[in-house]
CSV table of C-alpha atoms (C1' of nucleotides) in Angstrom, one decimal:
chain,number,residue,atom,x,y,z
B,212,UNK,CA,24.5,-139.0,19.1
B,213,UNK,CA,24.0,-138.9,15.2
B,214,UNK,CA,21.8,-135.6,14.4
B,215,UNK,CA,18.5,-137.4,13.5
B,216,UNK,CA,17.8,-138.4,17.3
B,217,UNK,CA,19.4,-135.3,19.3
B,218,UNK,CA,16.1,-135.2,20.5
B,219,UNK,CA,16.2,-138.4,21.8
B,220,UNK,CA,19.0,-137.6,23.1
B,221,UNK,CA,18.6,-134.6,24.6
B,222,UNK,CA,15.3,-135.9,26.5
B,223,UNK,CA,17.3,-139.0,28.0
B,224,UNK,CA,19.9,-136.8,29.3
B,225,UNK,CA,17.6,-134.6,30.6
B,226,UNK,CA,15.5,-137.5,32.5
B,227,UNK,CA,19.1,-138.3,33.9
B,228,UNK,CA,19.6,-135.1,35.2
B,229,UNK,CA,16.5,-134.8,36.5
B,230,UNK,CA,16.4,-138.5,38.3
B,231,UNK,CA,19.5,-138.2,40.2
B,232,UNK,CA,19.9,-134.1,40.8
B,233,UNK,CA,16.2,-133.1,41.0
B,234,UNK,CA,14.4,-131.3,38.8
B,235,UNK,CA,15.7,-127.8,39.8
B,236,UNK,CA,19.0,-128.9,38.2
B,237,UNK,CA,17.7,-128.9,34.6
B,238,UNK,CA,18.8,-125.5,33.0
B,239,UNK,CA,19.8,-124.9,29.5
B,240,UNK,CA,23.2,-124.7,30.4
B,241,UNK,CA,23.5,-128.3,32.5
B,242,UNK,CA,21.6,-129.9,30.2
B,243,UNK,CA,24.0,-128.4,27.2
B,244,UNK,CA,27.1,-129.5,29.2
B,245,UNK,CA,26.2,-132.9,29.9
B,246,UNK,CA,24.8,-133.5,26.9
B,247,UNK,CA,27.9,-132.2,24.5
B,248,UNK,CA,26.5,-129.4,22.8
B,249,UNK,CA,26.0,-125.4,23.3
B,250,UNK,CA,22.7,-123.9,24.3
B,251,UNK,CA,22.1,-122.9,20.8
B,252,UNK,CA,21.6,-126.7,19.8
B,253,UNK,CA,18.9,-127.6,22.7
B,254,UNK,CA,17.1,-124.1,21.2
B,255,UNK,CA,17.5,-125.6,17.7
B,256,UNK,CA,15.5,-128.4,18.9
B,257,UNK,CA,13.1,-127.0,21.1
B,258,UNK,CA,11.5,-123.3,21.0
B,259,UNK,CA,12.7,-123.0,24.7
B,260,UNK,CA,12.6,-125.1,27.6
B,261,UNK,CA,9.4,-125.0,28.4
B,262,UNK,CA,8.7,-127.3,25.4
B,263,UNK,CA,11.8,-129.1,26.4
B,264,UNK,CA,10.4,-129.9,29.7
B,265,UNK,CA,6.7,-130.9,28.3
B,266,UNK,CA,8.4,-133.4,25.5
B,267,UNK,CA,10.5,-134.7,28.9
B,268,UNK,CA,6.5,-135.1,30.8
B,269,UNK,CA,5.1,-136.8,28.0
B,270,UNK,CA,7.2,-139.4,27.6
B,271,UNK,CA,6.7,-139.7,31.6
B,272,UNK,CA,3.0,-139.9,30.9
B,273,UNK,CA,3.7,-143.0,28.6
B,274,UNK,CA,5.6,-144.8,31.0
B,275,UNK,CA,2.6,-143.9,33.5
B,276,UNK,CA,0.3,-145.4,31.3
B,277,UNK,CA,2.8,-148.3,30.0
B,278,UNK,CA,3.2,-148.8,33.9
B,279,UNK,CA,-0.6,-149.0,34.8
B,280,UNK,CA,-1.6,-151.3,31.4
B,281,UNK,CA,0.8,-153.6,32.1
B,282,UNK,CA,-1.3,-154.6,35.9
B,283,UNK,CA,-3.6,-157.0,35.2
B,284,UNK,CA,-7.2,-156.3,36.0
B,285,UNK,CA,-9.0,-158.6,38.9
B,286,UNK,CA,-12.1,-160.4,37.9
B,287,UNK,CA,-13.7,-157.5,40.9
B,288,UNK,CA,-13.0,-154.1,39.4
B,289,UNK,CA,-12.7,-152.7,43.0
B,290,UNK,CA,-9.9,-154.6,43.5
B,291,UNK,CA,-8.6,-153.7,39.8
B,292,UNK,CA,-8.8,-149.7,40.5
B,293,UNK,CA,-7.0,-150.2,43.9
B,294,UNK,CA,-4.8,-152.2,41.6
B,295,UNK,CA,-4.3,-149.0,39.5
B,296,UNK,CA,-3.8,-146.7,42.7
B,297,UNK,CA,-1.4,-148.9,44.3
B,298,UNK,CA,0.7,-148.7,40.8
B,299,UNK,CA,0.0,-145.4,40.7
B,300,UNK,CA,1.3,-144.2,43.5
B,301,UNK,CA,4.6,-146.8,43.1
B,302,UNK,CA,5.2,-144.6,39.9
B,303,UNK,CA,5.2,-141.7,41.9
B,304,UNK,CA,6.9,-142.5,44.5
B,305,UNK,CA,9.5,-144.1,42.5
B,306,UNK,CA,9.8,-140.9,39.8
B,307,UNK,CA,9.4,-138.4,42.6
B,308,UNK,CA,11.9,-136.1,40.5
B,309,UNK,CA,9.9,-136.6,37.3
B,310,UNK,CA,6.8,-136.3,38.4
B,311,UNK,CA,7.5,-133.3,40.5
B,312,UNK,CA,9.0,-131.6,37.5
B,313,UNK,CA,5.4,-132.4,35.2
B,314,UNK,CA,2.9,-131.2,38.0
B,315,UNK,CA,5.1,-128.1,38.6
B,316,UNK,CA,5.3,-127.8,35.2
B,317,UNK,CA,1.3,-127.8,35.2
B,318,UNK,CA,0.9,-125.4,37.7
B,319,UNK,CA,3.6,-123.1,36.3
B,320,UNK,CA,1.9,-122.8,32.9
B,321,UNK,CA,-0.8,-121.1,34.9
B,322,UNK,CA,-1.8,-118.5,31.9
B,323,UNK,CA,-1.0,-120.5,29.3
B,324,UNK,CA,-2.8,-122.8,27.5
B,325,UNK,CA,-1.6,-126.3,27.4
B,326,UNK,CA,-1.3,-128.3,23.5
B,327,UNK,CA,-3.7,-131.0,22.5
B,328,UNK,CA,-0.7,-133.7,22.8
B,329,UNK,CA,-0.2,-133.2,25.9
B,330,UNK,CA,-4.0,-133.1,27.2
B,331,UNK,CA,-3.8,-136.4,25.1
B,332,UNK,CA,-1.5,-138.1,26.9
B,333,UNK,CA,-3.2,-136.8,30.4
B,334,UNK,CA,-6.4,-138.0,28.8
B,335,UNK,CA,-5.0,-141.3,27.9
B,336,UNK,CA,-3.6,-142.6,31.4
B,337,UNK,CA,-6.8,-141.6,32.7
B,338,UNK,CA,-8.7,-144.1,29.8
B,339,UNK,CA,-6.9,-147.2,31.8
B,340,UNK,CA,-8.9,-146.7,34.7
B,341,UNK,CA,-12.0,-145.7,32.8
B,342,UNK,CA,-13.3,-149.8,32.0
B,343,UNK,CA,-12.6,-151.2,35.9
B,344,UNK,CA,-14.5,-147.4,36.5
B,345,UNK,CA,-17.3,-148.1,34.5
B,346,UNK,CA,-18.0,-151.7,35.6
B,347,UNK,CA,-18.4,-150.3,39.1
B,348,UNK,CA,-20.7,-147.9,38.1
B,349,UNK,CA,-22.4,-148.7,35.5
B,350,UNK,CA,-25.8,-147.7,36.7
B,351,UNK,CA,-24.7,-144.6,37.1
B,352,UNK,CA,-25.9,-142.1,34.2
B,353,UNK,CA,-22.8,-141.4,31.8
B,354,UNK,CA,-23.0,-137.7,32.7
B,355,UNK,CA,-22.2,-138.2,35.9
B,356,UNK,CA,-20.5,-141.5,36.1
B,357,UNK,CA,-17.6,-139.1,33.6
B,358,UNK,CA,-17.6,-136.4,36.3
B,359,UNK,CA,-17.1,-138.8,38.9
B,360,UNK,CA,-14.4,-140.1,37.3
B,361,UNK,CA,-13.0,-137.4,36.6
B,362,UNK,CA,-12.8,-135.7,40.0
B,363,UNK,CA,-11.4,-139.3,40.9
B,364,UNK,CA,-8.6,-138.5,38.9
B,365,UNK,CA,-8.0,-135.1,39.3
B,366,UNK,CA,-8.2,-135.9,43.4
B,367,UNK,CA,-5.5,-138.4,43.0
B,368,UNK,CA,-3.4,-136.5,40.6
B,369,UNK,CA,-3.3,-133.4,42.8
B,370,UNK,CA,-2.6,-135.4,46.2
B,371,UNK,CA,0.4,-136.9,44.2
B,372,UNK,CA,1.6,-133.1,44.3
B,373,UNK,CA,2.2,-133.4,47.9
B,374,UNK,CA,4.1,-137.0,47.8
B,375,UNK,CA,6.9,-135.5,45.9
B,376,UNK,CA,7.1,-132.8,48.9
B,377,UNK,CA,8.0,-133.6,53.1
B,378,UNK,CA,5.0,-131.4,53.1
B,379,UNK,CA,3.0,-134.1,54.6
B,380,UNK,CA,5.6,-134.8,57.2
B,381,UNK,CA,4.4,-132.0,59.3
B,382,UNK,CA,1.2,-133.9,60.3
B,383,UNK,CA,2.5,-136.8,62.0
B,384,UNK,CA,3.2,-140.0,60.5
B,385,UNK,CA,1.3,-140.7,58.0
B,386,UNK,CA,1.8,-143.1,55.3
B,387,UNK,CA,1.8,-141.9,51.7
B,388,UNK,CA,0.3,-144.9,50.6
B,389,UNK,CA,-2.6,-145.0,53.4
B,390,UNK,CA,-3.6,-141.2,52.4
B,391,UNK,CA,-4.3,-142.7,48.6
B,392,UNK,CA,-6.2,-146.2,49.4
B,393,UNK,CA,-8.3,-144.0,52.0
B,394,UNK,CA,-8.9,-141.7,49.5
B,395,UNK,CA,-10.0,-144.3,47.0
B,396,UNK,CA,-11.8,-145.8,48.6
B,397,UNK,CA,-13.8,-144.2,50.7
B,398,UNK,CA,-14.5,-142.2,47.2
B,399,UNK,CA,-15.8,-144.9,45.6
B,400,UNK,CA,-17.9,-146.1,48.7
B,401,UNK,CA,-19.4,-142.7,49.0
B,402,UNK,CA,-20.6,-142.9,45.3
B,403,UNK,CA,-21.8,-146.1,45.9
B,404,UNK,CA,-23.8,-144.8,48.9
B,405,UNK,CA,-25.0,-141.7,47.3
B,406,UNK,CA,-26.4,-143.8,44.0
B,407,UNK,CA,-28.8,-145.3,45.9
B,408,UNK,CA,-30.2,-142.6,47.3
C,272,UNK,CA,5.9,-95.8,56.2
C,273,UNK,CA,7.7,-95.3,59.3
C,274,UNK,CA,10.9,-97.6,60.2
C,275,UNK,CA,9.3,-99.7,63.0
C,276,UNK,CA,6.4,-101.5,60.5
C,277,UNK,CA,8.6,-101.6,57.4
C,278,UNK,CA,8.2,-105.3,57.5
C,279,UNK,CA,4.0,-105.2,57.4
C,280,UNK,CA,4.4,-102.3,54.6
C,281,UNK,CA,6.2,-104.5,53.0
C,282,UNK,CA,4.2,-107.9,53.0
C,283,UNK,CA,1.1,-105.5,52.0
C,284,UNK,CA,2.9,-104.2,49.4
C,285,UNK,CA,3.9,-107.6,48.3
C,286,UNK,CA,0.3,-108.7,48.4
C,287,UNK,CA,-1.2,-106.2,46.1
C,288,UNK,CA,1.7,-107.2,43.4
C,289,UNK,CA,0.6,-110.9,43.4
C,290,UNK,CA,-3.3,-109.5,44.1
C,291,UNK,CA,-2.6,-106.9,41.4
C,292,UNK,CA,0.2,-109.1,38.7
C,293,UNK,CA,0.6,-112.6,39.7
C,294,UNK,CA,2.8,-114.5,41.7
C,295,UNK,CA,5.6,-114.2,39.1
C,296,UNK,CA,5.6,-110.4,39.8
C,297,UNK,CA,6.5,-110.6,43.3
C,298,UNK,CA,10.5,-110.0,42.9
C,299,UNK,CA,12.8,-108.3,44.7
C,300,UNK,CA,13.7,-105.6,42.4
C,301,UNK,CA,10.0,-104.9,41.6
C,302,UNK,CA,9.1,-105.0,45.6
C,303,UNK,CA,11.7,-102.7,46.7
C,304,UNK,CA,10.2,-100.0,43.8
C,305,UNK,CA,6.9,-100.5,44.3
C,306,UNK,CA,7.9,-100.0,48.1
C,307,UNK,CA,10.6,-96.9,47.3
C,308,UNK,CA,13.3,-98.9,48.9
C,309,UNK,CA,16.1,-100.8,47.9
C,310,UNK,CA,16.6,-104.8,47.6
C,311,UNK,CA,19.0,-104.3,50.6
C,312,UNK,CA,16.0,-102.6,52.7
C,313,UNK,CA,14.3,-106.2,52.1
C,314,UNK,CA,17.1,-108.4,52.8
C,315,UNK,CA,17.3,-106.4,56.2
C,316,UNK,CA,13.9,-107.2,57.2
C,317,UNK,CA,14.2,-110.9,55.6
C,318,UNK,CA,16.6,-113.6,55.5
C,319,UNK,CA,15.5,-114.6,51.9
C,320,UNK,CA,12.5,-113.9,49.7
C,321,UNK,CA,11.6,-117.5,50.8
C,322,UNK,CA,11.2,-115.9,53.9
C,323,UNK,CA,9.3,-112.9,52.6
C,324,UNK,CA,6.7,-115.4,50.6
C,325,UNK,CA,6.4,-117.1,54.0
C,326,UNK,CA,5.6,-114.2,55.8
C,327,UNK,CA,3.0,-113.5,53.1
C,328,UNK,CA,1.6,-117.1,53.2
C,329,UNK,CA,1.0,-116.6,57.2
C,330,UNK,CA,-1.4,-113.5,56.2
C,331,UNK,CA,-2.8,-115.2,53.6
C,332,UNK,CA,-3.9,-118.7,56.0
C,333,UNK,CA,-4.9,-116.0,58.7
C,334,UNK,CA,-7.0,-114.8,56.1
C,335,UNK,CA,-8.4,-118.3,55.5
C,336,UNK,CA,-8.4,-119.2,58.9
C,337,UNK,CA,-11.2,-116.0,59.5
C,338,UNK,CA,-12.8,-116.4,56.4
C,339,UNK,CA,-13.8,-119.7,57.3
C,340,UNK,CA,-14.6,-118.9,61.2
C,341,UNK,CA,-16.8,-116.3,60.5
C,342,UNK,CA,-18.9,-118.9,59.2
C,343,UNK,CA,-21.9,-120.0,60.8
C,344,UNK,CA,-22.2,-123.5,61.9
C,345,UNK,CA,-25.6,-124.9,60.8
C,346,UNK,CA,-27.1,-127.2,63.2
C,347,UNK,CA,-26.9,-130.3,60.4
C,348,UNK,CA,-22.7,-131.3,60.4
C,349,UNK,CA,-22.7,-132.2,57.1
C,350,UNK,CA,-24.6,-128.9,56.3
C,351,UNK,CA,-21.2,-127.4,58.5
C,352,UNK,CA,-19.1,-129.5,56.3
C,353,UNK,CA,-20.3,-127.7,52.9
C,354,UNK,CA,-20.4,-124.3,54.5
C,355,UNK,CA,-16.1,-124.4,54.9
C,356,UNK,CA,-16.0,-126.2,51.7
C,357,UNK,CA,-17.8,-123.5,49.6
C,358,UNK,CA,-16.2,-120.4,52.0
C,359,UNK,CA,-13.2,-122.7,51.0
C,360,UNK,CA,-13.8,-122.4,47.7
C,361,UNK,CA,-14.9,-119.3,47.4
C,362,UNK,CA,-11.5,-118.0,49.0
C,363,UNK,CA,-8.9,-119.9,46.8
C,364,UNK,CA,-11.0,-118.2,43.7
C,365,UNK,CA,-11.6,-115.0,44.8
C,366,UNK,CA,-7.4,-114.9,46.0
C,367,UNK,CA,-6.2,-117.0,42.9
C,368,UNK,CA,-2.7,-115.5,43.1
C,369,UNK,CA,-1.8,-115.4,46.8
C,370,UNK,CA,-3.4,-119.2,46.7
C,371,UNK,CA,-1.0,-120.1,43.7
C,372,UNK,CA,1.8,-118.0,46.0
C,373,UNK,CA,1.4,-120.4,48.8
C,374,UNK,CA,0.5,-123.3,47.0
C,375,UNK,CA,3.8,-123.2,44.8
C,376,UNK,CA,5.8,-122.4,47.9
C,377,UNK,CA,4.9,-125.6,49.6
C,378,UNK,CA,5.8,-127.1,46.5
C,379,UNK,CA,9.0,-125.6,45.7
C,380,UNK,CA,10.0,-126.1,49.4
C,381,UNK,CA,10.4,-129.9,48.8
C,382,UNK,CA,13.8,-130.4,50.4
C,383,UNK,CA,13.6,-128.1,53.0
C,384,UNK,CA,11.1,-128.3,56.7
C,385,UNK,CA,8.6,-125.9,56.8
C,386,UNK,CA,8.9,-123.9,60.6
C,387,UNK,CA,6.6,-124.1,63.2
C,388,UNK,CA,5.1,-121.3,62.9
C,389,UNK,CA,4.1,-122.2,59.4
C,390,UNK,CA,2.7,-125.8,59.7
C,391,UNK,CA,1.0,-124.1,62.8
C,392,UNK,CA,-1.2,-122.0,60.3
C,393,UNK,CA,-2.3,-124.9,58.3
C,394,UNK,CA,-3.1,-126.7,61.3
C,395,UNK,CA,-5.3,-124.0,62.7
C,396,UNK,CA,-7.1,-123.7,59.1
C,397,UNK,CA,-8.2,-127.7,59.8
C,398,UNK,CA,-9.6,-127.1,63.2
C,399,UNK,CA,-12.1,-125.3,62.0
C,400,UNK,CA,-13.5,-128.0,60.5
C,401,UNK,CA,-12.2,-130.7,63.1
C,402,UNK,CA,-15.5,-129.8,65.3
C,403,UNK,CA,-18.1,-130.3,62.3
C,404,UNK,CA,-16.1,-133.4,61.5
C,405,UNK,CA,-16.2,-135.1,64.8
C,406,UNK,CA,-19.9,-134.6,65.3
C,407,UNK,CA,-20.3,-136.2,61.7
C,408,UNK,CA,-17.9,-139.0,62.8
C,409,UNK,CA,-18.0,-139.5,66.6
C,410,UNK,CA,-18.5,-143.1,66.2
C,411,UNK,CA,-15.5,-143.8,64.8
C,412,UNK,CA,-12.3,-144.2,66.4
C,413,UNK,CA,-10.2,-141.3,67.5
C,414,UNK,CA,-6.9,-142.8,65.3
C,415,UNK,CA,-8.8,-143.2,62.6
C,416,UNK,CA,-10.8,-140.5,62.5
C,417,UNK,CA,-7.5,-138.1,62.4
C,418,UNK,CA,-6.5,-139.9,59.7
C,419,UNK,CA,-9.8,-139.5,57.5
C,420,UNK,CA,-9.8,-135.8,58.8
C,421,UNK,CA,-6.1,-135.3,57.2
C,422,UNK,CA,-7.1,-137.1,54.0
C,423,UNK,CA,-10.0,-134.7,53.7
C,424,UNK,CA,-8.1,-131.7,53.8
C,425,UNK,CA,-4.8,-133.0,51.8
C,426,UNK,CA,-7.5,-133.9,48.9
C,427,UNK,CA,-9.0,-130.6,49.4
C,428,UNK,CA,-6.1,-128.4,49.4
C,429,UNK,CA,-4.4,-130.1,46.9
C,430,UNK,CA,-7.4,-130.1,44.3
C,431,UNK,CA,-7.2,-126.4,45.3
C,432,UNK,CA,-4.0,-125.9,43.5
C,433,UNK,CA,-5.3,-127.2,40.4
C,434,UNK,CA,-8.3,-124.3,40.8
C,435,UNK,CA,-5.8,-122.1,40.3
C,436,UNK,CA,-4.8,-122.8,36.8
C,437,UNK,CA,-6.0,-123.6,33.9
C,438,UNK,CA,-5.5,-127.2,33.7
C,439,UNK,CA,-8.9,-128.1,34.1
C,440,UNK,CA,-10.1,-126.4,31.4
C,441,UNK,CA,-8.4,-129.3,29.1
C,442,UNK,CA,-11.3,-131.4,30.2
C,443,UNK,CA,-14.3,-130.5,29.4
C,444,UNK,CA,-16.8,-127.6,30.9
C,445,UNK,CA,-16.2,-128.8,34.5
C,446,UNK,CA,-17.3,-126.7,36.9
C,447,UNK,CA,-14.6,-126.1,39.2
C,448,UNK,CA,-17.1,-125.7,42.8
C,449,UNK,CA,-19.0,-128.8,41.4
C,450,UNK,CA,-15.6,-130.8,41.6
C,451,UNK,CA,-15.0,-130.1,45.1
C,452,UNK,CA,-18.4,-131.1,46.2
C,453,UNK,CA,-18.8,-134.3,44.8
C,454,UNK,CA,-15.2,-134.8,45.9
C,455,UNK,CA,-16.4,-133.8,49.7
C,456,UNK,CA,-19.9,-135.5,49.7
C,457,UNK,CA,-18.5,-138.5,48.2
C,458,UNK,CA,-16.1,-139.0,50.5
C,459,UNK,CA,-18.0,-138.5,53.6
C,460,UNK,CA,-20.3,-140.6,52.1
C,461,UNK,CA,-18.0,-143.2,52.0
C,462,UNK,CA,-16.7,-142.5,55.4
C,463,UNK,CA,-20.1,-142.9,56.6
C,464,UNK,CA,-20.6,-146.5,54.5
C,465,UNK,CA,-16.9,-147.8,55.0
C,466,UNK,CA,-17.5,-147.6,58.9
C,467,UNK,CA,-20.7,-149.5,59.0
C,468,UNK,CA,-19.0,-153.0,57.7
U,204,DA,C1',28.6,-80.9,68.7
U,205,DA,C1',31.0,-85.3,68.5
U,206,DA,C1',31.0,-90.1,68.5
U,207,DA,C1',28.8,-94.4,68.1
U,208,DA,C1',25.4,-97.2,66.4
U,209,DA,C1',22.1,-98.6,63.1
U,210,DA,C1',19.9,-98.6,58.8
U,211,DT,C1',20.0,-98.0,53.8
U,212,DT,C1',22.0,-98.2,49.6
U,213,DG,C1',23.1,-100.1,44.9
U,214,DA,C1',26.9,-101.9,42.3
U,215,DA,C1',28.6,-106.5,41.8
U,216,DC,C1',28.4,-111.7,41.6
U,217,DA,C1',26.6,-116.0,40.2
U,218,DG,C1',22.9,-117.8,38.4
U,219,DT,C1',18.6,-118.1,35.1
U,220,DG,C1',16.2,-118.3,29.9
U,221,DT,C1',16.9,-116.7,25.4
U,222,DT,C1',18.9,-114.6,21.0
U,223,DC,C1',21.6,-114.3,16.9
U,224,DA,C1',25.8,-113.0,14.1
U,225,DA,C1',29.7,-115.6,13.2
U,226,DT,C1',31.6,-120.0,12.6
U,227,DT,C1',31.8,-124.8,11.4
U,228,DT,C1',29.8,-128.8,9.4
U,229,DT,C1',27.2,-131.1,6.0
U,230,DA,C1',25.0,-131.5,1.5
U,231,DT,C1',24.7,-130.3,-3.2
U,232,DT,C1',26.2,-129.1,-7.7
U,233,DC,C1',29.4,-128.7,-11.4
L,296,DG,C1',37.4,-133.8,-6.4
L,297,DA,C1',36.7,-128.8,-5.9
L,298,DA,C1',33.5,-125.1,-5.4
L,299,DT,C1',29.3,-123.7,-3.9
L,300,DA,C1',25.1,-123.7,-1.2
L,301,DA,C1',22.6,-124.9,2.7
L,302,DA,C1',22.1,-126.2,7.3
L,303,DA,C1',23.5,-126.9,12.0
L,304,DT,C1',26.4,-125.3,15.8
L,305,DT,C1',28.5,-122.1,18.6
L,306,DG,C1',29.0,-119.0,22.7
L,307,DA,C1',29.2,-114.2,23.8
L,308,DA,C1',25.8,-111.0,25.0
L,309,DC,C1',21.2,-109.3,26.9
L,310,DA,C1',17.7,-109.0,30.3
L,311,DC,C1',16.3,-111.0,34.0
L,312,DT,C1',16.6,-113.7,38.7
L,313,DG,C1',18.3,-114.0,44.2
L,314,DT,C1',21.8,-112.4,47.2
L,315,DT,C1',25.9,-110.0,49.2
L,316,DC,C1',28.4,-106.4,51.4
L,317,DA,C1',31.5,-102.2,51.5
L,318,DA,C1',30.3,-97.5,51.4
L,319,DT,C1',27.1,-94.2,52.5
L,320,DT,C1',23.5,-92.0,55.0
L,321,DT,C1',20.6,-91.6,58.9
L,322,DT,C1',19.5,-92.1,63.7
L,323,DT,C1',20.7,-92.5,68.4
L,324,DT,C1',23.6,-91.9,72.3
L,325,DT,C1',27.0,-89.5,74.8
DNA sequence: AAAAAAATTGAACAGTGTTCAATTTTATTC
DNA sequence: GAATAAAATTGAACACTGTTCAATTTTTTT
């Protein structure tokens, strides 16, 4: 831990903390301990945790979108989106911890308003879907082919909410996955239907 | 505020804090003085303020619950279907902070089961639309048909929580009732399509 | 009026995030 | 290399959480 990358360092540990204790565990204080250092040195490097726990999201954001550009699109870009949802929701499901400390974080900063980095990096996992998106609808006009797509998003971004939760384990057995490709899908039917209209 | 409704003065109490401050502002301390109590008063009437929130989440899904049977059922199902979503609507604005109350309490609950009595509620907010649903959908199966039913209402309630903030307003002028309603009419839509293949 | 039961209190405990004077470490200058 | 200046680190302290529980007050019963 040489000084030019406490940062670094800092956000890794954190990450760990919040992977294998859940994201409640990450306080200034557990975070100093395992880390090596006071609470002064994690405010030295961050104006308080709040911007500690946004520089932690956005370098889960890259991964997302490192995760999702690394599938390959299909020649059928219905199969590519569902390509995208399916590793969407892996990522989720596999960084329930992360991801449920970035949309809490999101809904927490209710009042305030969020920086242009970090819309950025929203905005930039969304881009990876936006070519497969547009090949389907291309007839669509671009006003509302870009609201469509993004109420696609916002739709699958907010169900991911409630896979980090056993919220969904009160109604039954239903599987995670199922909830998503339904979702999708009948979403992009539907617009397909109501075009032609 | 006599001894045998202390618990329903101080739920209403604790609604016109969130109504009045925000969810934040709903703590102990600043429940028991805005109630001229103690915090020992409150712990007498309730286990935990986990318990208290819950207690205030139950009057708040009643709340839904009404809002959204005093609605008139048009003759059209769809037409039904966009009646709850717009009284749906119209209720998570026009009760921001009790929806952001409930929504970050089914959040933050993430290890724990949610009681009976609680995933009751929610379940009784969905039958109101179960009957518009089924006449829109009668042909399809009964399995699957729950299924697309729960999608609907996962999607929709957990859009819902983004209503609340302000994260939307990183993208763009998008009308938050205009998101819903695509999201709704596209998925019946596709509903409708998917089940004619 | 006395005794028993029940309800209320609020100081105290263990946690939060955050601050900042005092200390230690590092860099610079002579 | 020693003395000085600058920068980084520290951790006790502050104000806030939820929660507990012995002591007090109030109410009910006898």
């Amino acid at each position: 831990m040489t000084k030019d990358n406490i940062r670094e360092y800092l956000i890794a540990k954190g990450r760990q903390l919040v992977v294998e204790n859940g994201a409640d565990f990450l306080t200034a204080r557990k975070l100093a301990e395992a880390s090596g250092c006071s609470v002064g040195t994690i405010y030295n490097q961050f104006a308080n945790m709040d911007n500690f726990i946004m520089a932690e999201n956005l370098q889960t954001l890259e991964a997302l979108k490192n995760h999702l550009t690394a599938l390959l699109p299909d020649s059928n870009a219905y199969k590519t989106l569902n390509r995208y949802l399916d590793g969407f929701v892996r990522f989720v499901l596999g960084n329930k911890n992360l991801w449920f400390l970035l949309y809490n974080f999101h809904l927490q900063a209710s009042m305030r308003k969020l920086p242009r980095v970090y819309l950025r990096a929203m905005i930039e996992v969304i881009e990876v879907w936006k070519p497969a998106f547009e090949s389907v609808f291309a007839s669509i006009r671009p006003r509302e082919r870009r609201l469509s797509m993004q109420v696609l998003w916002l739709s699958l971004f907010s169900v991911s909410s409630l896979l980090t939760t056993p919220v969904l384990d009160g109604m039954g057995n239903v599987n995670k996955k199922t909830i998503c490709k339904l979702l999708l899908n009948a979403y992009l039917a539907g617009l397909t239907a109501l075009k032609k209209d």
